[in-house]
Amino acid sequence: MGGETDKVVVQGSASPEIPKANKYAIGCSLLGSMTSMLMGYDIGVMSGATIFIQEQFHLSDVRLELLAGLLSIYSLVGAAFAGRTSDMVGRRYTIVVAGCFFFAGAILMGFATNYAFLMVGRFVAGIGVGFAMMISPVYTAEVAPASMRGFLTSFTEVFVNVGILLGYVSNYVFARLPPHLGWRFMLGVGAVPSVLITLGVLAMPESPRWLVMQGRLGEAKRVLEKVSVSEKEAQQRLAGIKEAADIPLDCDSEIIELPKKESHGAGVWREMFVHPSPAVRHILICAIGMHFFQQVSGIDAVVLYSPRIFAKAGISSSKGSLLATVGVGLVKTLAIFIATFLLDKKGRRPLLLTSVLCMFAALVTLGTCLTVIHYSQQKLTAALGLSIAMVYFYVASFSVGIGPMVYVYCSEIFPLRLRAQGMGLGIAVNRLFSGIISISFLSLYHAITIGGAFFLFAGIVFVSFVFFFSWCPETKGRSLEDIEGLFGKLWGWRYAVKEEQKKGGEA
């Protein structure tokens, strides 16, 4: 298969020359990825705001679950429209749309006078989250050179964690205000970063791959020259994108006419679900599976209900549980920075598999500690300390592997013609199960105890290890247009990779 030959690394071959960093590409990726901070802030800030909202509006745990968790369900609306929107108006303006929705939602929540008003704000903000989480990794993957793509695309998850940490800090700071004002400031302050991000995005270039799909070859070439590490690489990337878009390689026109189907993403759903090729079917299984397992591992339950978990472990004051929760955000954010530097060095699979094994160990230990505490008649300081440590170890393990990997891996594996709407589908699955976990966790632990809930998550994480090990090939160092060739054989992809390596060694 022809491809955009940035710098393909084949295991077993001679070590390639290390490419220099492209500061412009890094800057664009940072700006694009910051959109995901909006979702992180909302998750983090709601963990503390719900304490005071429940007191003011006298909410039951069920209504509180719905308030906290339905944002993920609402974001399905944004995710459903984000793929087609980005194919029509471009990746950059789709980020602007996300910022506008989140700004409106934050303002509505900050001024809410009752539970129904809060739900309206959550719905509006949720649409913005759906747009943001789909477009952020797509834009970054399409701008970044292959040699830096894992590092840059992982910033989607970096800024989710930064947002969570800021939300936790906001909780701790504004908790000092009168209760009826504190939670309003916690939620309303989220409007500020949405404005700053939206203004910053306007200074970014459009995705070169989207420009090619619109027939705007001249603009795409100029963008590629800015975001590539050399002029030669820019030419190679443009040739690969042209080939993927079925445009003659010798076409040097500034603008060409393409069929509406090609330029606006029509026919994508038919290709993915009605008549998928073996490669597309394999890609769909991997993408949907990764988004599914990322959320049913219980991460949103831990992040969203950390104060409640720490209270169950034995921390009696709300201020103490909020302070311990700040530690969750800090550990999670530091761990994701480790992942950003390892993704392109160690590869996707080693980090992913190590991550889920560590998560499994943390969840089993946390479930055991919380079960012992639940049935004990006295305060167990050692079990409390170990519970806090295991929460930190769990979120760190998540952030080193499966957390950023979903956005890096899934933004890589879809072919150009399917990428935007394929990522939209993956984010829809992600948000759906995030919502299900978020709105059912309190009811779940009331039914099977909080320790039992974490044993259940541990079992799911073990199944995810088997899935990732069996069906997800390594994509490190390959161009986006070359990656599709790895897929098509659910059980035989390892043999195909070995054959490719053997041919590369003989060449």
XYZ file of C-alpha atoms in Angstrom:
507
model
C 0.000 0.000 0.000
C 1.302 3.443 -0.875
C 1.487 5.938 1.877
C 2.594 9.151 3.354
C 6.183 8.174 4.015
C 7.094 10.437 6.914
C 9.588 8.194 8.682
C 8.573 4.568 8.995
C 10.312 2.613 11.695
C 10.424 -1.148 11.160
C 11.556 -3.260 14.038
C 14.719 -5.058 13.244
C 15.918 -2.441 10.763
C 18.765 -0.011 11.279
C 18.040 2.866 13.615
C 16.769 5.857 11.649
C 18.063 9.362 12.072
C 16.193 11.058 14.887
C 14.068 13.850 13.361
C 14.219 17.334 14.769
C 11.182 18.688 16.605
C 8.875 21.009 14.725
C 7.943 23.805 17.137
C 5.087 25.037 14.950
C 3.505 21.566 14.837
C 3.889 21.307 18.620
C 2.234 24.694 19.099
C -0.714 23.807 16.853
C -1.133 20.456 18.598
C -1.110 22.101 22.027
C -3.779 24.602 21.016
C -5.941 21.943 19.396
C -5.586 19.557 22.327
C -6.484 22.195 24.911
C -10.106 21.811 23.835
C -10.232 18.543 25.773
C -9.458 20.507 28.966
C -13.109 21.613 28.946
C -14.324 18.073 29.578
C -11.674 17.466 32.228
C -12.620 20.623 34.102
C -16.288 19.668 34.124
C -15.574 16.171 35.477
C -13.200 17.460 38.139
C -15.313 20.385 39.304
C -18.520 18.351 39.562
C -16.871 15.954 42.023
C -16.824 18.748 44.619
C -19.696 20.931 43.449
C -22.169 18.074 43.914
C -21.510 18.098 47.678
C -22.940 21.621 47.966
C -25.565 21.241 45.215
C -26.989 18.203 47.004
C -27.267 20.189 50.232
C -28.908 23.253 48.636
C -31.435 21.441 46.445
C -31.923 18.441 48.803
C -31.141 15.898 46.076
C -31.266 12.136 46.476
C -28.229 10.077 45.399
C -30.099 9.008 42.252
C -30.769 12.599 41.154
C -27.170 13.475 42.018
C -25.921 10.604 39.836
C -28.020 11.873 36.963
C -26.755 15.427 37.377
C -23.111 14.357 37.454
C -23.220 11.603 34.856
C -25.709 12.707 32.216
C -23.233 15.171 30.709
C -21.518 12.179 29.101
C -24.836 11.007 27.647
C -25.620 14.521 26.436
C -22.213 14.659 24.757
C -23.428 11.905 22.425
C -25.364 14.625 20.614
C -22.167 16.579 20.015
C -20.184 13.487 19.051
C -22.924 12.400 16.622
C -22.707 15.666 14.693
C -19.006 16.426 15.151
C -17.679 14.060 12.495
C -19.923 15.311 9.705
C -19.526 18.919 10.875
C -15.736 18.684 10.747
C -15.901 17.176 7.250
C -18.075 20.081 6.111
C -16.655 23.185 7.840
C -13.189 21.961 8.802
C -11.418 20.743 11.905
C -10.529 24.221 13.181
C -14.036 25.704 13.142
C -15.412 22.552 14.758
C -13.162 23.352 17.749
C -14.694 26.842 17.809
C -18.181 25.307 17.880
C -17.146 23.153 20.858
C -15.889 26.194 22.773
C -19.077 28.160 22.138
C -21.321 25.367 23.432
C -19.231 24.855 26.555
C -19.159 28.592 27.284
C -22.945 28.778 27.127
C -23.308 25.663 29.288
C -20.940 26.973 31.988
C -22.832 30.275 32.203
C -26.194 28.507 32.448
C -24.950 26.194 35.218
C -23.402 29.072 37.164
C -26.714 30.979 37.214
C -28.977 27.952 37.715
C -31.771 28.471 40.228
C -33.049 24.896 40.434
C -32.327 21.293 39.423
C -34.044 21.577 36.022
C -32.071 24.734 35.162
C -28.849 22.906 36.055
C -29.803 20.045 33.741
C -30.300 22.463 30.828
C -26.797 23.835 31.408
C -25.410 20.293 31.577
C -27.071 19.459 28.268
C -25.576 22.474 26.470
C -22.120 21.877 27.949
C -22.399 18.191 27.051
C -22.837 18.999 23.367
C -19.621 21.029 23.538
C -17.802 18.138 25.217
C -18.889 15.767 22.449
C -17.540 18.090 19.766
C -14.295 18.717 21.673
C -13.423 15.100 22.410
C -13.918 14.032 18.805
C -12.089 16.836 17.047
C -9.074 17.337 19.329
C -7.229 14.050 18.542
C -8.280 14.119 14.877
C -6.820 17.574 14.289
C -3.601 16.776 16.131
C -3.066 13.449 14.346
C -3.549 15.106 10.959
C -1.093 17.926 11.698
C 1.660 15.946 13.442
C 4.523 14.171 11.619
C 4.571 10.388 12.160
C 7.760 10.614 14.266
C 5.992 12.861 16.812
C 2.373 11.793 16.397
C 2.078 9.673 19.543
C 3.680 12.399 21.642
C 1.483 15.176 20.226
C -1.811 13.279 20.042
C -1.429 12.220 23.670
C -1.876 15.876 24.646
C -5.628 15.348 24.266
C -5.493 13.222 27.411
C -2.868 15.514 28.980
C -5.296 18.419 28.893
C -8.185 16.256 30.102
C -6.042 15.649 33.184
C -5.025 19.294 33.464
C -8.727 20.180 33.338
C -9.548 17.633 36.057
C -6.784 19.039 38.260
C -8.020 22.607 37.719
C -11.538 21.466 38.598
C -10.310 19.888 41.831
C -8.341 23.018 42.729
C -11.405 25.140 41.948
C -13.430 22.980 44.332
C -10.915 23.433 47.132
C -10.604 27.203 46.606
C -14.292 28.072 46.200
C -15.391 25.729 49.007
C -14.372 28.579 51.324
C -17.251 30.721 49.990
C -20.817 30.456 51.344
C -22.223 27.110 50.087
C -24.907 28.706 47.867
C -22.199 30.746 46.044
C -19.259 28.337 46.048
C -20.660 25.771 43.633
C -21.834 28.531 41.254
C -18.296 29.907 41.001
C -16.933 26.364 40.583
C -19.154 25.738 37.557
C -19.269 29.249 36.093
C -15.488 29.761 36.000
C -15.397 27.048 33.316
C -16.532 29.690 30.825
C -13.135 31.440 31.022
C -10.916 28.742 29.458
C -13.506 28.103 26.734
C -13.199 31.728 25.586
C -9.396 31.681 25.648
C -9.205 28.376 23.761
C -11.688 29.526 21.111
C -9.697 32.698 20.445
C -6.412 30.796 20.316
C -7.750 28.244 17.839
C -8.432 30.997 15.301
C -4.660 31.450 14.965
C -4.163 27.787 13.986
C -3.945 26.490 10.403
C -6.534 24.094 9.027
C -5.738 20.377 8.856
C -3.800 19.634 5.624
C -5.703 16.391 5.148
C -9.046 18.178 5.329
C -7.784 20.803 2.850
C -6.834 18.062 0.386
C -10.281 16.483 0.787
C -11.738 19.865 -0.209
C -9.477 20.064 -3.270
C -7.462 22.955 -1.770
C -4.082 21.471 -2.623
C -2.138 24.718 -2.569
C -3.194 25.550 0.995
C -2.509 21.985 2.116
C 1.008 22.134 0.692
C 1.773 25.387 2.530
C 0.477 24.005 5.836
C 2.523 20.817 5.422
C 5.648 22.864 4.808
C 5.073 24.536 8.185
C 4.308 21.404 10.222
C 6.860 18.999 8.701
C 10.492 18.646 9.742
C 11.786 19.174 6.184
C 10.604 20.186 2.723
C 11.161 16.636 1.515
C 8.946 15.256 4.256
C 6.227 17.796 3.397
C 6.277 16.605 -0.223
C 6.101 12.964 0.859
C 3.206 13.637 3.193
C 1.297 15.504 0.487
C 1.867 12.630 -1.953
C 0.557 10.140 0.604
C -2.563 12.184 1.308
C -3.233 12.606 -2.432
C -2.973 8.863 -2.912
C -5.361 8.196 -0.028
C -7.810 10.703 -1.547
C -7.487 9.214 -5.069
C -5.953 12.404 -6.479
C -3.285 11.964 -9.197
C 0.188 12.442 -7.740
C 1.220 14.698 -10.634
C -1.684 17.111 -9.988
C -0.154 20.451 -8.962
C -3.221 22.683 -9.263
C -3.905 25.174 -6.494
C -7.581 24.113 -6.302
C -9.379 21.152 -7.878
C -12.998 20.022 -7.902
C -13.810 16.866 -5.951
C -17.143 15.014 -5.793
C -19.298 16.126 -2.854
C -19.185 12.574 -1.530
C -15.412 12.823 -1.150
C -15.246 16.346 0.239
C -18.131 16.199 2.739
C -17.899 12.655 4.078
C -20.992 11.189 2.402
C -21.161 7.387 2.160
C -18.903 6.837 5.167
C -21.446 4.979 7.290
C -22.208 2.610 4.421
C -18.526 1.820 4.036
C -18.107 1.206 7.763
C -21.238 -0.844 8.482
C -22.973 -2.081 5.328
C -20.058 -3.213 3.177
C -16.904 -2.941 5.309
C -13.650 -4.397 4.050
C -11.818 -6.835 6.384
C -9.413 -4.023 7.317
C -12.213 -1.557 8.147
C -14.060 -4.221 10.152
C -10.903 -4.936 12.183
C -10.321 -1.206 12.726
C -13.894 -0.730 13.944
C -13.591 -3.602 16.419
C -10.351 -2.183 17.826
C -11.606 1.422 17.995
C -14.968 0.633 19.572
C -13.373 -1.897 21.933
C -10.751 0.569 23.147
C -13.290 3.301 23.845
C -15.591 0.799 25.567
C -12.945 -0.689 27.853
C -11.444 2.695 28.708
C -14.709 3.782 30.305
C -16.012 0.552 31.845
C -12.700 0.253 33.702
C -14.315 2.648 36.200
C -12.120 5.703 35.704
C -14.983 8.215 35.701
C -16.414 6.656 38.848
C -13.083 7.213 40.604
C -12.515 10.728 39.250
C -16.093 11.936 39.671
C -16.775 10.395 43.068
C -13.320 10.602 44.684
C -14.629 12.585 47.684
C -17.284 9.917 48.286
C -14.700 7.101 47.957
C -12.342 8.787 50.407
C -15.237 9.371 52.803
C -16.097 5.651 52.646
C -12.438 4.836 53.273
C -12.525 6.843 56.488
C -11.843 10.550 55.816
C -14.601 12.246 57.812
C -14.430 15.944 56.792
C -15.492 17.288 53.388
C -12.431 19.578 53.321
C -10.152 16.581 53.929
C -11.753 14.534 51.157
C -11.516 17.482 48.744
C -7.830 17.910 49.576
C -7.186 14.188 48.988
C -9.059 14.550 45.714
C -6.667 17.311 44.616
C -3.974 14.651 45.027
C -5.855 12.456 42.519
C -5.752 15.227 39.943
C -2.082 15.959 40.606
C -0.982 12.318 40.323
C -3.104 11.786 37.212
C -1.629 14.852 35.527
C 1.988 13.980 36.356
C 1.506 10.413 35.093
C 0.183 11.533 31.714
C 3.361 13.520 31.102
C 5.324 10.289 31.507
C 3.147 8.704 28.812
C 3.716 11.554 26.346
C 7.457 10.893 26.313
C 7.161 7.099 26.119
C 4.518 6.665 23.407
C 6.871 7.167 20.460
C 9.830 5.501 22.183
C 8.323 2.350 23.678
C 5.312 1.947 21.383
C 1.565 1.738 21.928
C 1.162 -1.925 22.918
C 3.778 -2.117 25.734
C 2.339 0.928 27.492
C -1.252 -0.203 26.969
C -0.727 -3.733 28.293
C 1.387 -2.598 31.253
C -1.221 0.033 32.089
C -4.156 -2.369 32.319
C -2.189 -4.932 34.357
C -1.298 -2.253 36.927
C -4.911 -1.037 36.964
C -6.058 -4.595 37.663
C -3.684 -4.903 40.629
C -4.746 -1.510 42.010
C -8.471 -2.277 41.718
C -8.171 -5.683 43.410
C -6.211 -4.141 46.295
C -8.585 -1.159 46.591
C -11.620 -3.458 46.557
C -10.063 -5.581 49.313
C -9.256 -2.550 51.497
C -12.708 -1.010 51.122
C -14.384 -4.350 51.858
C -12.358 -4.748 55.070
C -13.221 -1.169 56.101
C -16.907 -1.719 55.274
C -17.216 -4.706 57.611
C -14.959 -3.350 60.361
C -16.427 -1.772 63.469
C -13.419 0.488 64.046
C -11.310 2.914 62.040
C -8.458 1.128 60.240
C -5.705 3.654 59.587
C -3.564 1.239 57.560
C -6.477 0.284 55.299
C -7.353 3.976 54.846
C -3.780 4.831 53.826
C -3.578 1.871 51.447
C -6.944 2.789 49.900
C -5.735 6.328 49.149
C -2.471 4.947 47.737
C -4.352 2.510 45.490
C -6.628 5.248 44.148
C -3.507 7.222 43.240
C -1.819 4.140 41.740
C -4.939 3.324 39.717
C -5.302 6.794 38.169
C -1.541 6.944 37.488
C -1.668 3.550 35.722
C -4.650 4.698 33.675
C -2.915 7.905 32.621
C 0.317 6.194 31.596
C -1.442 3.846 29.189
C -5.071 3.365 28.277
C -6.012 6.988 29.065
C -4.035 8.676 26.266
C -3.825 5.533 24.129
C -7.465 5.598 23.103
C -7.099 9.017 21.474
C -3.654 8.345 19.996
C -4.442 4.888 18.634
C -7.940 5.503 17.347
C -6.978 8.750 15.599
C -4.243 6.809 13.784
C -5.958 3.666 12.598
C -8.922 5.045 10.617
C -8.182 5.734 6.934
C -8.454 9.375 5.846
C -11.896 9.016 4.256
C -13.332 7.513 7.480
C -11.296 9.304 10.134
C -13.565 12.131 11.270
C -16.791 10.139 11.440
C -14.994 7.033 12.711
C -13.576 9.054 15.600
C -17.031 10.544 16.161
C -18.411 7.022 16.508
C -15.654 6.054 18.943
C -16.227 9.146 21.082
C -19.972 8.408 21.095
C -19.258 4.927 22.498
C -16.808 6.458 24.975
C -19.275 9.053 26.242
C -22.194 6.581 26.342
C -20.407 4.182 28.689
C -18.860 7.037 30.653
C -22.411 8.218 31.302
C -23.634 4.752 32.219
C -20.837 4.289 34.759
C -21.237 7.815 36.139
C -24.998 7.626 36.653
C -24.959 4.116 38.115
C -21.906 4.043 40.407
C -23.637 5.216 43.582
C -26.511 2.788 43.014
C -24.018 0.025 42.173
C -22.041 0.343 45.373
C -25.241 0.564 47.427
C -26.244 -2.758 45.838
C -22.962 -4.721 46.035
C -20.878 -2.557 48.448
C -18.180 -0.147 47.320
C -15.533 -2.873 47.537
C -17.649 -5.139 45.346
C -17.944 -2.368 42.744
C -14.163 -2.186 42.433
C -13.868 -5.976 42.197
C -16.304 -5.770 39.269
C -14.167 -3.106 37.578
C -11.090 -5.298 38.123
C -12.732 -8.186 36.285
C -13.592 -5.937 33.343
C -10.009 -4.620 33.200
C -8.686 -8.193 33.020
C -10.940 -8.902 30.030
C -9.656 -5.702 28.390
C -6.079 -7.012 28.667
C -7.047 -10.114 26.682
C -8.761 -7.942 24.046
C -5.816 -5.559 23.589
C -3.248 -8.354 23.527
C -5.170 -10.367 20.939
C -6.421 -7.824 18.424
C -4.584 -4.489 18.556
C -1.398 -4.284 16.441
C 1.450 -1.841 17.072
C 1.284 1.417 15.060
C 4.410 3.184 16.352
C 6.413 5.078 13.726
C 4.118 4.389 10.768
C 2.495 7.002 8.549
C -1.281 7.369 8.831
C -1.794 6.143 5.282
C 0.402 3.060 5.897
C -1.313 1.930 9.103
C -4.419 0.534 7.363
C -2.248 -2.292 6.002
C -1.772 -3.658 9.539
C -5.462 -4.479 9.825
C -7.673 -7.055 8.146
C -6.759 -10.252 10.005
C -8.067 -10.369 13.557
C -6.028 -13.445 14.451
C -3.310 -13.328 11.794
C -2.002 -9.779 12.052
C 1.147 -10.867 13.919
C 2.143 -13.163 11.066
C 1.572 -10.367 8.548
C 3.791 -7.996 10.557
C 6.557 -10.610 10.818
C 6.431 -11.181 7.053
C 6.684 -7.413 6.491
C 9.671 -7.181 8.821
C 11.331 -10.076 7.059
C 10.889 -8.399 3.674
C 12.170 -5.110 5.127
C 15.275 -6.867 6.402
C 15.922 -8.478 3.041
C 15.436 -5.213 1.114
